[in-house]
Coordinates of N, CA and C in Angstrom, one line a residue:
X1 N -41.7 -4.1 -21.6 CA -41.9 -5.4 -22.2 C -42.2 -5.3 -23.7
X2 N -41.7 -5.9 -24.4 CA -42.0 -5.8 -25.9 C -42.2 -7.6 -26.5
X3 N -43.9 -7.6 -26.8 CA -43.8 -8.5 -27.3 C -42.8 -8.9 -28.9
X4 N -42.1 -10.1 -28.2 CA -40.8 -10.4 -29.6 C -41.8 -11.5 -31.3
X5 N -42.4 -12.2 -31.1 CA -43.2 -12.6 -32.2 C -44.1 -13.2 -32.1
X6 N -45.3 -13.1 -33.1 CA -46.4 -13.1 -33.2 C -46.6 -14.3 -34.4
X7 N -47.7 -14.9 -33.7 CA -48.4 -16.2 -34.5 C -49.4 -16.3 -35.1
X8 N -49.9 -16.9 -35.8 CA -51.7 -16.8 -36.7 C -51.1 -16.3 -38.4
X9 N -51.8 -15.4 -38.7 CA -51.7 -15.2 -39.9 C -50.8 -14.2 -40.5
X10 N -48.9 -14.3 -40.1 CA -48.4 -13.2 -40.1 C -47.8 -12.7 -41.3
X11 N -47.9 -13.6 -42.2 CA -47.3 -13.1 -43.6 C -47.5 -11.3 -44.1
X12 N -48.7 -11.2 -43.4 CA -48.8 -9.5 -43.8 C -48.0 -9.0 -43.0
X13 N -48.2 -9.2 -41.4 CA -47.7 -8.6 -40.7 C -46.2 -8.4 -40.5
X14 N -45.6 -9.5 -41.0 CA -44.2 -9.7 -41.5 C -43.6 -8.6 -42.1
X15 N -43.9 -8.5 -43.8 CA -43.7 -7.6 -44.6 C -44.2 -6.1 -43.9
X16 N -44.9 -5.9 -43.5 CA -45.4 -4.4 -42.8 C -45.2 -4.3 -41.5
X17 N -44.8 -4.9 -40.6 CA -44.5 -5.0 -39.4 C -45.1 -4.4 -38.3
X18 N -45.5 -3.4 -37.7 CA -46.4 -3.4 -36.7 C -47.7 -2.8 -37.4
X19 N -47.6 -1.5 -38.2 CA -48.8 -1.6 -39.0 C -49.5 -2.9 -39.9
X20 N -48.9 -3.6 -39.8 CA -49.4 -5.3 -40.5 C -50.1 -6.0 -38.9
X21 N -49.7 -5.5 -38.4 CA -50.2 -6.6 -37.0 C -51.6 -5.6 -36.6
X22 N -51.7 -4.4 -36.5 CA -52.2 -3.3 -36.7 C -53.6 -4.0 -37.5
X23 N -53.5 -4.1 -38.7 CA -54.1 -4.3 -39.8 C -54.7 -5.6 -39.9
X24 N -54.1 -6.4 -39.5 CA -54.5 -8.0 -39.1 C -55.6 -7.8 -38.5
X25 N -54.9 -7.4 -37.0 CA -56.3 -7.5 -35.7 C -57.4 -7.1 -36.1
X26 N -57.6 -6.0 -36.9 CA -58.8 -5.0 -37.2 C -59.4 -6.2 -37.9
X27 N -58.8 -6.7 -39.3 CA -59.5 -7.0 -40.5 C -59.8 -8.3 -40.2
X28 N -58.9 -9.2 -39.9 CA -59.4 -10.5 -39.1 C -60.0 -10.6 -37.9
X29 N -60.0 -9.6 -37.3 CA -60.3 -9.9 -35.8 C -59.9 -11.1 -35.3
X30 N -58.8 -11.2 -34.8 CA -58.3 -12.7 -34.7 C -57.1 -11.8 -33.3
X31 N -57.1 -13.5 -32.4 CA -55.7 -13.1 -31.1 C -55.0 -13.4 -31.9
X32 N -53.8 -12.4 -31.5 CA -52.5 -12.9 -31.9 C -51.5 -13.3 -30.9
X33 N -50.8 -14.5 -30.5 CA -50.1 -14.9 -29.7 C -48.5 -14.2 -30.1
X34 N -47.9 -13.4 -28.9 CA -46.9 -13.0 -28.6 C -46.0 -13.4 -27.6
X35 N -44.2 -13.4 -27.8 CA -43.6 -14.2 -27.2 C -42.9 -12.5 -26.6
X36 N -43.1 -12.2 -25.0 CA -42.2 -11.2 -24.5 C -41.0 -11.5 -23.7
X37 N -40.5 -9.9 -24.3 CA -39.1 -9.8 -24.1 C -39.2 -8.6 -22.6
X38 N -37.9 -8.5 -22.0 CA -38.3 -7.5 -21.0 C -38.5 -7.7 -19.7
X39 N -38.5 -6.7 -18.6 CA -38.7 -7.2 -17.2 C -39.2 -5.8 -16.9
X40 N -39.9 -4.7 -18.0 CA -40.4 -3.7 -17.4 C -41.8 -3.7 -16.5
X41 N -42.9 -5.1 -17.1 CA -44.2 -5.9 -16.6 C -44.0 -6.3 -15.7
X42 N -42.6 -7.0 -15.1 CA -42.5 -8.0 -13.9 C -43.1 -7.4 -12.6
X43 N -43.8 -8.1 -11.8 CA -44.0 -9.5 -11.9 C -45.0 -9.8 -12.4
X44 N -46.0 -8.9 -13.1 CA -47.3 -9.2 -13.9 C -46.7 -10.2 -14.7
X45 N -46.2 -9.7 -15.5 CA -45.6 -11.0 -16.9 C -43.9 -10.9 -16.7
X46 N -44.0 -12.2 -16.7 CA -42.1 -12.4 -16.7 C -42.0 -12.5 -18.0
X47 N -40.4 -11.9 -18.4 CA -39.3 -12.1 -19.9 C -40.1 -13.8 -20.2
X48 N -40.2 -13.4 -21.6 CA -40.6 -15.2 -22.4 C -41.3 -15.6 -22.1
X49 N -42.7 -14.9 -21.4 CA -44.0 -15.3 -21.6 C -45.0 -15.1 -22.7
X50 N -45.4 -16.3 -23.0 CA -46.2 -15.7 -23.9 C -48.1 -15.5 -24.2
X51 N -48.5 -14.4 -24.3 CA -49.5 -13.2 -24.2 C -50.2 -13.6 -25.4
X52 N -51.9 -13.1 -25.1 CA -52.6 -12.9 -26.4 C -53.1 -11.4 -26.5
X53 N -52.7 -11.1 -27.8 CA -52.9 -9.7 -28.3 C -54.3 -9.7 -28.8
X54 N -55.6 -9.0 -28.1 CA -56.8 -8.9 -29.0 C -57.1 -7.1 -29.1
X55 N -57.3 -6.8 -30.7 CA -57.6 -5.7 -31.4 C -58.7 -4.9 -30.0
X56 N -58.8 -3.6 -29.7 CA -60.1 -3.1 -29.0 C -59.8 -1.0 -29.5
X57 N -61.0 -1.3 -29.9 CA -61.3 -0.1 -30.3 C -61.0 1.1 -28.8
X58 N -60.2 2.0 -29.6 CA -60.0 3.3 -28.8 C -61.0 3.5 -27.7
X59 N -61.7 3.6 -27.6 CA -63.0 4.1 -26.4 C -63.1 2.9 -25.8
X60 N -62.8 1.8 -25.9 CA -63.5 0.4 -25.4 C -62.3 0.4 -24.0
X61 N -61.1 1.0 -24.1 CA -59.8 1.3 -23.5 C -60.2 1.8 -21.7
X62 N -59.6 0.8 -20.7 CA -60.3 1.4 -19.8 C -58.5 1.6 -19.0
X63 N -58.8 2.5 -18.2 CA -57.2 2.4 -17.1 C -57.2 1.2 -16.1
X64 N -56.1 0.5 -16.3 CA -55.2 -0.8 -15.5 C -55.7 -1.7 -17.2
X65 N -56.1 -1.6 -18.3 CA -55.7 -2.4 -19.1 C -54.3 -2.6 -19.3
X66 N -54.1 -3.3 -20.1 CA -52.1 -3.6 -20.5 C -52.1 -3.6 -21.9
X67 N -51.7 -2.8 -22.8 CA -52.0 -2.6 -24.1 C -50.3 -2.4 -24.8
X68 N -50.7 -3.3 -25.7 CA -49.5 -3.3 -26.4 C -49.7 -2.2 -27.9
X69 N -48.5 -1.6 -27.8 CA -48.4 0.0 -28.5 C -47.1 -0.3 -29.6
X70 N -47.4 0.1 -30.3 CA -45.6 1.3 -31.3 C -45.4 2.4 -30.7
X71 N -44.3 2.2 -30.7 CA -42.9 3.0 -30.2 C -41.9 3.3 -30.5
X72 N -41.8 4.0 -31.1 CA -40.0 4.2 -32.1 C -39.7 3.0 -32.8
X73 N -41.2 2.5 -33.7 CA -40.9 1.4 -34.8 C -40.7 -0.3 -34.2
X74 N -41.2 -0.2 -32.6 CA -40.8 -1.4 -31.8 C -42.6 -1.4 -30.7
X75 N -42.6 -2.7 -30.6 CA -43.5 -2.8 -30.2 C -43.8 -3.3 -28.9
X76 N -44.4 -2.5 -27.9 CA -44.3 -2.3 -26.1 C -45.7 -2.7 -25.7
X77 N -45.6 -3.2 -24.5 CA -46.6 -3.6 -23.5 C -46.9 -3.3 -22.6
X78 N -47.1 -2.4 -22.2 CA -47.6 -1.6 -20.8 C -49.2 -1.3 -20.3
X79 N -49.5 -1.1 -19.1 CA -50.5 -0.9 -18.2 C -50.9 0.7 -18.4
X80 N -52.4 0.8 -19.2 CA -52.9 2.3 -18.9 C -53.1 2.4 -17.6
X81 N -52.5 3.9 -17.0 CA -52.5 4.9 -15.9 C -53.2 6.0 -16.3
X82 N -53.4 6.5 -17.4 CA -54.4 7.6 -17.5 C -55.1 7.8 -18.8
X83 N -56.1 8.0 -19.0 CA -56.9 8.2 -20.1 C -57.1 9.9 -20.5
X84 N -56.6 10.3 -21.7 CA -56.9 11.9 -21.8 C -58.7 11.9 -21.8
X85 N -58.4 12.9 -21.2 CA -60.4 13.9 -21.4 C -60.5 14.9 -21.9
X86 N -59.4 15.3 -22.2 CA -59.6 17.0 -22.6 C -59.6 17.0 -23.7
X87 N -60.3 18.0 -24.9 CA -60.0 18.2 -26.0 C -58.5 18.1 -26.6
X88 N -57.6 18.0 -25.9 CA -55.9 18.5 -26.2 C -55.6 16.8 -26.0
X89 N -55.9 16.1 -25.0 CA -55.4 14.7 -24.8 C -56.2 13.5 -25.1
X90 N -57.8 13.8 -26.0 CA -58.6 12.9 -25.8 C -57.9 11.6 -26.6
X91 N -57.1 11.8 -27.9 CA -56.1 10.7 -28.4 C -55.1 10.1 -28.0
X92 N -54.9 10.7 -26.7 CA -53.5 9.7 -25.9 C -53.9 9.0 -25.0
X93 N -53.1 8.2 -24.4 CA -53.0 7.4 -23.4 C -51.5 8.1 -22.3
X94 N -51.3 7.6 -21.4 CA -50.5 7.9 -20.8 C -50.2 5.9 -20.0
X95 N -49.4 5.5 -20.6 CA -49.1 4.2 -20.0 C -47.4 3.7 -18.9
X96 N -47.3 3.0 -18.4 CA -45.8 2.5 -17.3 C -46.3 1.5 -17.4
X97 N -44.6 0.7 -17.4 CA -44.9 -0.4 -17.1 C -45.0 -0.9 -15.8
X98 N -45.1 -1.8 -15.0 CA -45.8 -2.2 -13.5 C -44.4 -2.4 -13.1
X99 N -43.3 -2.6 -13.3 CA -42.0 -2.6 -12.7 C -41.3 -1.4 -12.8
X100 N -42.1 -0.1 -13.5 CA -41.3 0.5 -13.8 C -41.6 2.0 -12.9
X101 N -40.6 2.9 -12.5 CA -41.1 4.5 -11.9 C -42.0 5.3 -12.1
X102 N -41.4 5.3 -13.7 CA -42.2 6.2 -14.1 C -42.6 5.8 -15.8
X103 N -43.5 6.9 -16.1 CA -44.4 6.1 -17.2 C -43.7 6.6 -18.7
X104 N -44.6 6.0 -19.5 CA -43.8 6.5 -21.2 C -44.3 7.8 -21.5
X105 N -43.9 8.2 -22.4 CA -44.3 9.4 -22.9 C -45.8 9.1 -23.5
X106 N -46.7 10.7 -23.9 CA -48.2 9.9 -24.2 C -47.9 9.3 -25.1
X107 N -49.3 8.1 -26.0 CA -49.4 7.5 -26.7 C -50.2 7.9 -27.4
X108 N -50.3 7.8 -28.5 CA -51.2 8.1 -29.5 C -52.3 6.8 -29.5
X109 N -53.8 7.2 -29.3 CA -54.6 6.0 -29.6 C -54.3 5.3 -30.8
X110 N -54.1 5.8 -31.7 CA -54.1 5.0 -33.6 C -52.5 4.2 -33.5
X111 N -51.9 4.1 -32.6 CA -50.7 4.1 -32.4 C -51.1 2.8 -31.6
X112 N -52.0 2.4 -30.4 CA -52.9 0.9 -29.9 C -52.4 0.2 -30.7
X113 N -52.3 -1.2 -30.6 CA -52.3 -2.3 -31.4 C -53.7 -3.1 -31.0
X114 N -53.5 -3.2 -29.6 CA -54.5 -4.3 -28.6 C -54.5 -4.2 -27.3
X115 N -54.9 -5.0 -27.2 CA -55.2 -5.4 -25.3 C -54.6 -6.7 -25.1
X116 N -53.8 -6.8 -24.6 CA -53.0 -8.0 -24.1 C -53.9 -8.5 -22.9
X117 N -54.8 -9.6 -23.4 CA -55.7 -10.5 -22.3 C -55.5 -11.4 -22.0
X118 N -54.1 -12.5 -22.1 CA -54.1 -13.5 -21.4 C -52.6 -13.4 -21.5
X119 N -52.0 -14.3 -20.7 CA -50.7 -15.3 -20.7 C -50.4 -16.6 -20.3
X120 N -49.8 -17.4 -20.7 CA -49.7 -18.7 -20.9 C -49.3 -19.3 -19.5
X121 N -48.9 -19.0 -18.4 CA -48.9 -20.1 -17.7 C -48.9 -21.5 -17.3
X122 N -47.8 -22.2 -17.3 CA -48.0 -23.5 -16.8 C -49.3 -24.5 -17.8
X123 N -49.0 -24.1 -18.9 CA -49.5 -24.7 -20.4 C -51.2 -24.2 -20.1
X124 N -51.4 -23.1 -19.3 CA -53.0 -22.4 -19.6 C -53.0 -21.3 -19.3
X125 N -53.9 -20.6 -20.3 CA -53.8 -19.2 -20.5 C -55.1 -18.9 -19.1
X126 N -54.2 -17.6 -18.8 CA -54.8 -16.9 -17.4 C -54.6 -15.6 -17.9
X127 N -56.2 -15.3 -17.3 CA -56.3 -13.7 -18.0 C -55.2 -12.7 -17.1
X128 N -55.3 -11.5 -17.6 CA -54.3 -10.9 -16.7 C -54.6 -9.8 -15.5
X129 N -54.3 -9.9 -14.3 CA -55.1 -9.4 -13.4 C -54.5 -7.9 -13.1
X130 N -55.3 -7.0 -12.0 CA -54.9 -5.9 -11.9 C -53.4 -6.1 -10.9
X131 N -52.9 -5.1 -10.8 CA -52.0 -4.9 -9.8 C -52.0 -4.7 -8.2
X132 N -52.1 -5.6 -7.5 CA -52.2 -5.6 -6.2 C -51.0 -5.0 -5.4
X133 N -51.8 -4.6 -4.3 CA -51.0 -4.1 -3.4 C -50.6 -2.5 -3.6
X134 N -50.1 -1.7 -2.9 CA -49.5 -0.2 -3.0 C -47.9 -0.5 -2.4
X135 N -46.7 -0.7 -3.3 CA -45.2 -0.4 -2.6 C -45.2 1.1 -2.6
X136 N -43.7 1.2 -1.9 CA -43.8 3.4 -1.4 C -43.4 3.5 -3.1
X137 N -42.7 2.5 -3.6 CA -42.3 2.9 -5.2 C -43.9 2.9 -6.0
X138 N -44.8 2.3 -6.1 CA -46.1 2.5 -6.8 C -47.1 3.8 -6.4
X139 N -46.5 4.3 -4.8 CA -47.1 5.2 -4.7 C -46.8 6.3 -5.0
X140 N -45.6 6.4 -5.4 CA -44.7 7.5 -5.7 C -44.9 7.6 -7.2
X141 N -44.7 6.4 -8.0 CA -44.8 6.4 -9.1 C -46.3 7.0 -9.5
X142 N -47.2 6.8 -8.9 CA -48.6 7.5 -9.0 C -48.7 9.2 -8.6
X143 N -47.5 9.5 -7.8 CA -47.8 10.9 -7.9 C -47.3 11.5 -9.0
X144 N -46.1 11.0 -9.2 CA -45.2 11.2 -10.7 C -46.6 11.3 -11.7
X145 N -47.6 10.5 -12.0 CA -48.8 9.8 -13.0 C -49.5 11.5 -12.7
X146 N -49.7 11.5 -11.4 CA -50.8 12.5 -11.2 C -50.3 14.1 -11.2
X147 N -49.1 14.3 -11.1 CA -48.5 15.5 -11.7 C -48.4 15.7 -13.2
X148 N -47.9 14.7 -13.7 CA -47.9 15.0 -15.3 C -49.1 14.8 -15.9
X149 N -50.4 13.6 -15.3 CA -51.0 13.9 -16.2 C -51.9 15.1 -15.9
X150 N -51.8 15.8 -15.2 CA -52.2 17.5 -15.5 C -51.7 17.9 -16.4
X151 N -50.7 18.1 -16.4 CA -50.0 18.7 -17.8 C -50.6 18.0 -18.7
X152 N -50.4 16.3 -18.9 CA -50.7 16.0 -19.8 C -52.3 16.2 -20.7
X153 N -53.3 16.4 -19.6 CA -54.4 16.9 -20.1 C -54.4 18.3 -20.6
X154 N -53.6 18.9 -20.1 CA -53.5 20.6 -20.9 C -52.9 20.0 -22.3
X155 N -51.6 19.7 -22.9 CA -50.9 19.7 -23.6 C -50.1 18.0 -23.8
X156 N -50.0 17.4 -24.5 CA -49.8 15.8 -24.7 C -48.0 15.9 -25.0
X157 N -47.7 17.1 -25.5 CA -46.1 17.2 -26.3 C -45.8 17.6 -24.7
X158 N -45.9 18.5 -24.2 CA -45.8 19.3 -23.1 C -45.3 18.0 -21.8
X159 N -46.1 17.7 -21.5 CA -46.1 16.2 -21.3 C -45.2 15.2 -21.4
X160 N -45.0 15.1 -22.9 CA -43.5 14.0 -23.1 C -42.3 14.8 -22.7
X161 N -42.3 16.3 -22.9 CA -41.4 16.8 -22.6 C -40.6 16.9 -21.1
X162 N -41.8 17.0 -20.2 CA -41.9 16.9 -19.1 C -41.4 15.3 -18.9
X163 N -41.7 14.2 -19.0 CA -41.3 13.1 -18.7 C -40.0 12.9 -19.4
X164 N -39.6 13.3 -20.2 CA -38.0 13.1 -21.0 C -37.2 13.9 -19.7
X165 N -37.4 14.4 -19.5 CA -36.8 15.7 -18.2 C -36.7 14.9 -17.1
X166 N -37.8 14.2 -16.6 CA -38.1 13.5 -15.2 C -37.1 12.4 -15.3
X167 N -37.1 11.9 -16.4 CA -36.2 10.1 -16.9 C -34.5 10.6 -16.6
X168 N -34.4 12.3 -16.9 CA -33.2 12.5 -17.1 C -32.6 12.7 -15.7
X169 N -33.2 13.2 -15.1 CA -32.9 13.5 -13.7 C -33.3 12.6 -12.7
X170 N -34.1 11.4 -13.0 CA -33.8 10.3 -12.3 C -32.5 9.6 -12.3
X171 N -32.5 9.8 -13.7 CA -31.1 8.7 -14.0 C -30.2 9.4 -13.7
X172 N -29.6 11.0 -13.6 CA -28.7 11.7 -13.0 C -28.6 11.4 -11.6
X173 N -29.7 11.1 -11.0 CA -29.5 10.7 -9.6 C -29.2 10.0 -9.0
X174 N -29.6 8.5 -10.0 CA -29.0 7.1 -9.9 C -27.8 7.2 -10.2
X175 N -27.5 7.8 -10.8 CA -25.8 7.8 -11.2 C -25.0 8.5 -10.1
X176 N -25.5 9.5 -10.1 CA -24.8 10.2 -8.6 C -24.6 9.5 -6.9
X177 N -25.8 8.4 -7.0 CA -26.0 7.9 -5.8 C -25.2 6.7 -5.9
X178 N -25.0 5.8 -7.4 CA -24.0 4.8 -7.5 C -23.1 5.2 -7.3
X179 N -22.2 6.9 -7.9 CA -21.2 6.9 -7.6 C -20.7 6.9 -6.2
X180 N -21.5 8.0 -5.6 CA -21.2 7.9 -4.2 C -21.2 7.0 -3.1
X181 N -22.0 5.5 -3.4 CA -21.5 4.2 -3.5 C -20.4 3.6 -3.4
X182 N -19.6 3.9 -4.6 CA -18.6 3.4 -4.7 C -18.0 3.8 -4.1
X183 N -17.6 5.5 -4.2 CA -16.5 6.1 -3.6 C -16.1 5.8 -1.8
X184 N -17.6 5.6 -1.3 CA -17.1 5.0 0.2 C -16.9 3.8 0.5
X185 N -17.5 2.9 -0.3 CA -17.4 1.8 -0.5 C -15.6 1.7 -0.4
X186 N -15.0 2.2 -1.8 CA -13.5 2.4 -1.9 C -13.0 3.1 -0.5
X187 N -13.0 4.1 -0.3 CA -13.1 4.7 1.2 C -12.8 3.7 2.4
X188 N -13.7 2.9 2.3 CA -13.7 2.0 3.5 C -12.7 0.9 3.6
X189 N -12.5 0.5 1.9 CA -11.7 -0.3 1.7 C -10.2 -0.4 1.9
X190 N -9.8 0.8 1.4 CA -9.0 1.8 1.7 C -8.0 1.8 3.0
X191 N -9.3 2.2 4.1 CA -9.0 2.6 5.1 C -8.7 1.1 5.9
X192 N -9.3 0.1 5.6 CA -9.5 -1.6 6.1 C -7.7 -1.9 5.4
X193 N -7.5 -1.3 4.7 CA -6.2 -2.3 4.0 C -5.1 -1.4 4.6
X194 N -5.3 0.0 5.0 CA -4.3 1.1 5.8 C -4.1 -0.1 7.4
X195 N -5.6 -0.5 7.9 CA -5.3 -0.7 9.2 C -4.7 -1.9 9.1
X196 N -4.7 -3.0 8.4 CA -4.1 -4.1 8.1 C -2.5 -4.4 7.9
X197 N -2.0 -3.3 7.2 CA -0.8 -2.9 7.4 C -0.5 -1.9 8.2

């Protein structure tokens, strides 16, 4: 989910762009209202809802918050799954989104923008609740969480490296399982259009 624009006082934030939004929250202490893009939150937050971003200090950070982050210069909304403890991870996060397998690479705390505490609903804002329920996909996605973040408490790079790896051979798999999809799929079809004639 990436919140797409932000309301209140953004002329700074404009010109400086996430470090402006960054910089707002701290110095104003002020929500900022964001319009999201995305279906990686679903069904916590649906595409083109719109969320309040409030500033919270690194330590104040608890796991099942939803914190909106920088990310390759773009700005994401995801649910903390692990908090580092160790001298090597005490500055990351390790966050997924609630639709999603598996989680992002760590995050850098100074890298935080906020805590996304409400969404607009039906013209009133409703805070945002934890995630209910366990699917075999949430559970799975939690062992994924609980394997890496071992690693990820030894080493934070080590970690992303490890999840770049996991994304890759997920998606190799999905690809392999689509194709083989198709191929009987065609197969079948095939064989339906042989008996036909």
């Amino acid at each position: 989910m990436i919140p797409q624009r932000a309301t209140g006082h953004t002329s700074y934030a404009t010109c400086n762009g996430v470090g402006g939004l960054l910089w707002m929250l701290r110095t104003v202490g002020t929500e900022l209202v964001a319009t999201t893009d995305g279906v990686s939150m679903s069904p916590t937050i649906a595409p083109g809802t719109r969320v309040r971003l409030r500033w919270a200090d690194g330590h104040a950070l608890r796991s099942g918050d939803v914190v909106a982050f920088e990310y390759n210069g773009r700005l994401m909304a995801h649910r903390i799954v692990h908090i580092g403890r160790t001298r090597a991870s005490r500055h990351y996060l390790l966050t997924r989104g609630d639709a999603m397998l598996l989680h992002d690479v760590p995050v850098k705390l100074d890298c935080v923008i906020g805590i996304v505490t409400a969404q607009l609903i039906a013209g009133n804002w409703v805070a945002l609740g934890r995630v209910r329920g366990r699917s075999f996909r949430q559970t799975l996605s939690g062992i994924l969480t609980a394997v890496i973040g071992g690693v990820f408490e030894l080493s934070p790079p080590a970690a992303a490296r490890l999840t770049r790896w996991t994304a890759r051979v997920c998606a190799w798999t999905a690809t392999r399982r689509a194709t083989f999809r198709l191929t009987r799929a065609s197969a079948r079809s095939a064989g339906q259009w042989d008996r036909e004639w």
